[in-house]
Structures are given as structure tokens and as C-alpha cells.
Amino acid sequence: MTDKSSDLVQGTLDMLILKTLALEPMHGYGIAVRLEQMSKGVFRPNAGSLFMAIQRLQRDGLIKGEWKSTENNRRAKYYMLTDQGRKRLNSETREWGRQVAAIARILEAS
Amino acid sequence: MSALRSLSDGLRSLFRREQVNRELDEELKGFLEMAAEEKVKQGMNRKDALRAVRLESGNLEVTKETVRSAGWEFVLETCCQDLRYAFRTLRKSPGFTATAIFTLALGIGANTAIFQLLDAVRLRSLPVSAPQSLALVEIKGGNHGFGVSNRDTNLTYPLFEQIRAHQKAFSGVFAWSGSDEVAVGQGSQQRKARVLWLTGNTFAVLGVPPIKGRLFTDQDDRPDCGIQGVVISYGFWQSEFGGRDSAIGSKLLIQGHPAEVLGVTPPDFFGFEVGSNFDLAEPFCSVTAFRPAASVLARRDLFWLTVMGRLKPGWSTEQASAHLDAISPGLFEATEPSAYSTKSQNTYRAFRLAAYPAANGLSDLRETYDASLLLLLGITGLVLLIACANLTNLMLVRAGAREREMSVRLACGASRWRLVRQLLTEGLLLAAGGAFLGLYLARIFGRSILWLLSTERNVLELNLALDWRALLFTASIAVTTCLVFGLAPAFRSSRAEPGDALKSGSRGVTTGLERFSFQRILVVSQIAVSLVLLVGALLFVRSFCNLTTFDPGFREKDILLAFINLEPMHLTDIEQYPTVIRDLLAQIRSLPGVESAATSTHVPLDGSSWTLGLQIDSREGWSKFTWVSPGYFETMQIALLTGRDFNDRDTQASPHVAIVNEAFVQKYLNGANPIGRTFRSVVEPGYPSTDYEIVGVVKNTKYAGLREETPPESFGAASQFPAFGPWFSIFLRSSSPPSVVFSALRAKINELNPEIRSDFSVFRKDIENRLIRERMMALLSGFFGALAGLLTMIGLYGVISYIVVTRQNEIGVRMALGASRGNIVGMVLRQTVVLLALGTALGAASAVAVTRGVSSLLFGLQPDDPASFIGASILLIAVALIASFLPARRASRVDPMVALRYE
């Protein structure tokens, strides 16, 4: 099994997807590849968890999808951030930074 | 916003499932292909690349399922699946389904019916605006039988007028009285109608609007108004006028007086007393037109009104009570009745008024049936519990049989929660079916109970229409029962270890002891609860038998009653009544089939009572007083112990004589020879203080009711009755069929004077009709007790059968090794005996605790009546042994070879 996303802290996948989409609209596979590239191969979500997260984000109104054709002339659903999604990404990034710093301080304390 | 989108997306995927699936499909496929292309670019051939991608991302269908399961609509979808599946499973075993639904329907139906009765009698409030601010005005503690009263909480009309004039707590006070029947129509069309007397402001204060025409106002209630207008009830409007508009303004003949129909009350206004509706309403000022003989409105000793008021805003019932208490002395002083002894008048002046909440109206029914109905609700609740236990058992047995199915589903990856839900859905479906059928049965039960409680003279009318309360009640018992009988088996079977069950194959060798023990606990509790119900049933049945076979001191068999009203003869001279009565009696005695006849001022056991104070040898006391004509004791077959009966020489002019009962002699004469002794009665209006000489002693007879001790009673001669009026009752003994005697009587009375009004009844039937509550309790508790026994029998049969089936191999081995059939039957029955012993002991203990509370409803026996306990136990044990003997015998017929080959 190559499902490395299970190593992800619960809920962070959503945040990471939002981050990848912040740069440009992208389809499902593109998101997976970008996540892998940006994490240098550490995170490689499988299709199931990826699309579950996408559906969740879509239901929450953080992203929206649109069918377009790819550079290879294939139809694919491209997802993009909504305003709400952008706001959420900002707040989550801040919160994440705060938490990581706090955890780091605890771990370094000993 | 996002919730809205989630909802719309979910709905879209529910209703346009095809399209949503296709999109998801396309997206996932695109994903895979793009991944494969990537690999091809890196140098793989296309086939290998696709394979690699498939391996990496797993089964496409599973992925789709995972994605889909994230939405809320998925839960809904699986629920529908569960429902469909449950439907299919239940349809596959129609026997089980029918038994389950019918058992539940019986339980739920009985509960709902009793609840509806209770609701109608007790919980529903008066159908008027803001019933919470209504209050009853009563004498604190009642009037202790002072004067003449319908109910000891009633007030006199002069007192009401005083209250109306002086109170400050209410924005309006009104009064009504509703125990009269009047004749409506003419000639052969004449029939009786129940009339409600009320003050003119009643409808306005209550806030009851007319649905046709107008209702009374204060203008209609002027002194000596005669009979002008009448307001009719919705029911009377329907039955008498067919609900036609032309009814308004038409003339209705009431006691021969024409009255204009003014208006109709709304359909839900039943009057004030739950269970007794009214036909006509008349203002109090019309009373004098109906009763010319005496002005009842002026009488200060006639307590016949119920008084209510609407509290002023900001006033509480307590404040109103305090206010009434404060003004009471003035009110009672102003209305003090004359012609009473000083002692009685002091009692009257000490009365105090108080206010009580009146939102639910008042009801004799409530007082009479409250305890009984609550008890019945408890009984039906227990029956439902037994039914649930049975279903749990059945479901457990089914769960055992479906263990393999469950294991397979678990092995295939179904979650345990999903299995529990599946079984609960089955339970819910059964409960819903039971509830629907139960609602239908509830109507039948409810009607039957009303029919049981109604008599020819008193037809009970209650609104038993389904309302939200009854529906809520039924729904909540349905859900509770579903949980009760569905949960245990559900958790049980979902606990199955897939491996174990699959390994053990279909032989069920590993079915552990644990499940049996749970089923055993169920059966033991069923037996215990049934025993409680059976003991209760026997107590009520025996108590009813005691009442019907109890010797009241007279022979009520073959006694017929005739109630005579001479008022319509309009005799100018009241002194003529005795002559008319004497003639009538002589005529009746000469009728063929009539053995003897006599008049009396009191009908025993009808609940009424007449008490006078008395003085005997400077001792003060009291006695019940009844005036009877010569031949009364002979007619009633009451033994005359010493002295003589009354005769024609006892007249108004001769010294007044009395015949007393044993209780009188015991209480006032210490058993000394009473003949020739005298006592003096204490004065009351219409009853001057009189010296009586005792000329005879009769055996004790029951007076107002079967349950009371016999009070001291004095009989006076009818010819010396000081307060004779146009009404009296004739007792006659006849062994001919009542209908024959009645028609002969009617003909004879008609021949004498067609104006005389008469009404007949069979004394024994009247007495039985007063035992309706007891009859209802005996019948219903008997029915439910039998039902509980039957359900327990079925449950026990099921469990023992199941145990026998699972032990078939073992039994085969035992028989192969030489066990006899008797041994096998004994072995199985031993199990029952253990269960029975436990259940009966537990049941008897709880019955002792529970039945103590019903002693007030019993007659002639104690709640720990040994005969009822032993009877119930024997009945239950017999039933249980039969229920387990059948499977035991089947077990003993097992062919050892067949059982062993199975292995």
C-alpha cells in the first residue's frame, strides 16, 4: 500500500488541497501530483481520500469545480478556490503555524 | 450558506444519482489515466502502466463507495436499503411477522384505548377559552350532608346570589345544575332530553360562542321569565333538527310549553361534566315554570348548583380562596335557612367558601374511574411488556438461525453498526405495523369499554376521537417497544465472531450458554409478570362475584320498580296525593302476576340517603329515615324480628309509629326490648320534630351502598310521611317477565289517569348497573390476565422448543445410550420447573407488594387473598407445563439414528 496520506495529521489534507489550489485551478490528478512534488514525495494521497476531501471541500463551499479540457485534450473537472476558501486557507495556515511553533517549543524544551 | 450547498448537493446526488455517479466515474477514470500516461512518459508500456496505477490506487468501485459515503445522503440511502431489506426478510417469514404484529397490535391497542379513556376523563380541559383562569367555588370540606344536596360541594341559589353580589375576585361568576330530564315533544313523539340549567351570563363568561343563532345573556335570565327561549347542544341539533338552519327560531315543546330555539352550542362543548352530555340549556329563571310546586330558587336548604367564576387578571386561585373565606360569614348569615335546630344552624354559619382550579371541568367519572383507569393502564402496560419479551425471544431465536448470514456479512466487510441498524430497522417495521393495527384495535377496544360502562339509563358519551396526544402516546410506545425487543437481539447477533460461526457450520454446537441464560431471564420475568396480572385478575373477578352474590338483607330478585310522578295531574289540594297513591297501589296489587306491592321514599343501594337527627332518652343521635307503606317488608322479604308491620290504622291522625333495624337497637338501646320505646326526631324544613313509638324491629339491610356498614335506620308509615309530594316509588314483587308486568302497569296507570307519568326498572338490573366499575375491572383484568398467560405460554413454548432443537444431537446420543422417552421428557421438563419455580416465587413476591394498592377497589376480600394467589399460581403452572410438554414429547420422539447421522 502506498497510502502515505494516512500519515497526515487529521484534517491537514484539506488544508494542503486548498494550498495547491491557491496557485491555480487544477484537476484531481494535478492536485495529487502537485502535493507529491511540493512534499518531495512524502505525501501521496490515494484517489479515495483525495476525492473524499475534494467533495467535502466542495460541500463546504470552499472550492468549486468546472469541467474543462486539459492540455492533452481530455475532459477533466478543474477545481478553484472560492473567496471563502481563500479566507479559510489563510486562517488555517496561521493556526497551523501557531500550533507547530508551540509543539516545537515543547519538544525542544527537554 | 455551506449547509445549504451541502443540502442541495446531497439532494442532487440522491435524485440525480445516475448523473452524479457518471461524473464521479469519469473523474476517477481520468485520474487513473492521467497517472498511467505519466508512467508511459517515464518509459513503461501502456498496459503495465495501467496495471501499476490500479494496484496503487486500489479497487475503483471501493474508492467510489468511499467518496460517496462521505455525504449525508449516503446514510439516507442505506436506511432505504435497510428498509427494503427488512421488508423482504419479513415477507419471507409471514408466520413470524403476523404473530409479531398481531401481538404488538393487541398490546399497543389496549394501551392506546385506556390512555384515550384516561385522557378524555382526566386530562382534557374544558372546551372554553382560557380554562386555566376558571375556578370552582365550593364550601370548604363540603356541606356534610346539610339539607338536600346532589353533591356535597354544591351550593344553594340564594347563596349563589350572595356570592355574585359580594365577591371581588372574579370578573364573572356563573352557576349551573345539570341533573334534570324533561319531556320534549308531544304524544307518542315525546322523549326525554337532558337539560342544563344555567345563569344567563354563563356562555359569555366561559367564552363559548354560538355556532348558530345566539346564546343566553343576562337579559334572558330575569326573575319569573317563564319558558321563552332554549339553547340546544350540537348533538341535539343534529339528531332532532338534522343540523338544519331552520331550527333557529322554530318552537320546541318542552314539558308541553312551547320554547323558541335561540341558538346552538359548538360541537366540542359537552357541558361541564365529562361523560354526561346535555341536550338543552335553559336559564334558571325558567325553573319555576317547570316546578310550580315549590320555588326551588328561593330554597335555602337545596344544594343543587355548581358555581364557577373567571378570575380577574392577576388573581390566583389562592388569593380568590382567601377573599371568599373573608366574605363567607356575611354570605352564610344572609342565607341561613330557617326551621332547623340551633345546632344545625350553627353548623351552617360555620361554612366557609373556597376556590379550586376548574380547568378540567368536574366529573363523577373522574372520581369513580380514576384509580381504575390508571390501574388498567398499568395492566395493559405490563401486557405490552410481556408481548415485547415474547418478541425479543422470537427475534433471538431468529438471530440464532441467521448467525451464519450475519457472519458472512461481517466477513464481507459490513460494519457491526450496520448490522445492528439492519435488525433495528426490522424491529421498527414490526413496531410500526403493530402501531397501525393497534390504533385500529384501540377504536374497537375504546368503544367496547364505553359500551361496558354505559347502561340503559346512563349512556356514557366521551370524545374518543384520535388527537395528537393519543397519536403521540401510540408512537412513543411503538418506538419504545421496538427498542426494547429489537436492541438485545441486534447487539447479540452483531457480536458474532465471523470465524467461529462459519467454522461451526450449521450445527449450532457452539451456541453458547449465554444466550440461553438471557432467554431464561426473559421467560422468568414473563412468568413473574403474568402471575401478578393473574392474581390481580382473580382478585377483581372474585371481588365482583362477592358483590353480586352478597346478601343485602332483602331479596332483590323479582323486584320491579315503578317511579311515579303525579305532578302533571296539577292537583290543587296536596292532601289528595295520599288518596291517589292508595288507589293506585290497590289497583297494582290486583294486577295478575303481581304478588305484593308497596311504596317507599328510598330505593336501597342507589347511593341516596336521608338522615334526621333524633333524641332518645336524652341521648342525641341520628338515623336514616325511610317511609314505607304496609306490605313493604313482605315485598322485599325483609324479616320482621319482633313487633308488627304498619297497617291501615296508622294514619296521619294516629300516634306516629316506627319500625327500626337491628343496628338502631344495637346503637341506641343496647339490645334491650325496643317495642314501646319512643324517640323524637330533630326538626328540619318540612320535617317537624315528631315523637315516634317503636312498634317493630326488622333485620339489617344494606342502605345506600353494598360497601357500607348498615347504618341505624328507622322506617315510618307512608301515611304519616310529613313531606309527601307528587313523586314516589313503588316496589312490586312478581315472578312474571318484567316486560309483561310493565305493559300491564302502563295500561293500568293510563286507565286511571293518563296524566300520571311513570318509569319502570328491574331492581336487580339497577343494582348491577351500579357495579359497572367492578364489572369492568373484573372483565378487563380477566381478559388481560388471560392474554398475559397466553403470551407467556407462547414464549415458554418457543424457548423450550428452541432449546430442544439445539440439543437434538445430545438427545440422540442419550437415547442411543439407552435413555427412555420418559427420561428425555423429564429432562426437558426439569428445565421448565426451574424457570417456573423462579418466576412464580418472584411473581408472588411482587404481587404481594403491588396488590396492596388496590384494596380500596376490592370487596369482601383482602389483597393478599390466598385463594387468588394459589389459583393464579396453579393456573400458570398448568399452562407452563402444557407449553413445555409439547416440545418435550417431540424431543423424545427423535430417532437416535437420524440425530446422530446429522453429525
Short mmCIF file of N, CA, C and O in Angstrom, two decimals, chain A residues 6 16 21 32 57:
data_model
loop_
_atom_site.label_atom_id
_atom_site.label_comp_id
_atom_site.label_asym_id
_atom_site.label_seq_id
_atom_site.Cartn_x
_atom_site.Cartn_y
_atom_site.Cartn_z
N SER A 6 -2.26 8.58 5.04
CA SER A 6 -2.71 8.19 6.38
C SER A 6 -1.73 8.72 7.42
O SER A 6 -2.06 8.79 8.60
N LEU A 16 -3.95 21.29 2.71
CA LEU A 16 -2.97 21.18 1.64
C LEU A 16 -3.61 21.32 0.27
O LEU A 16 -3.06 21.94 -0.63
N LEU A 21 -4.50 24.63 -4.59
CA LEU A 21 -5.43 25.32 -5.49
C LEU A 21 -5.27 26.83 -5.42
O LEU A 21 -5.76 27.54 -6.29
N ALA A 32 -2.93 15.80 -6.88
CA ALA A 32 -2.15 14.72 -6.30
C ALA A 32 -0.67 14.89 -6.65
O ALA A 32 0.21 14.78 -5.79
N LEU A 57 -14.75 19.57 0.65
CA LEU A 57 -14.45 20.99 0.47
C LEU A 57 -15.51 21.66 -0.40
O LEU A 57 -15.90 22.81 -0.17
#
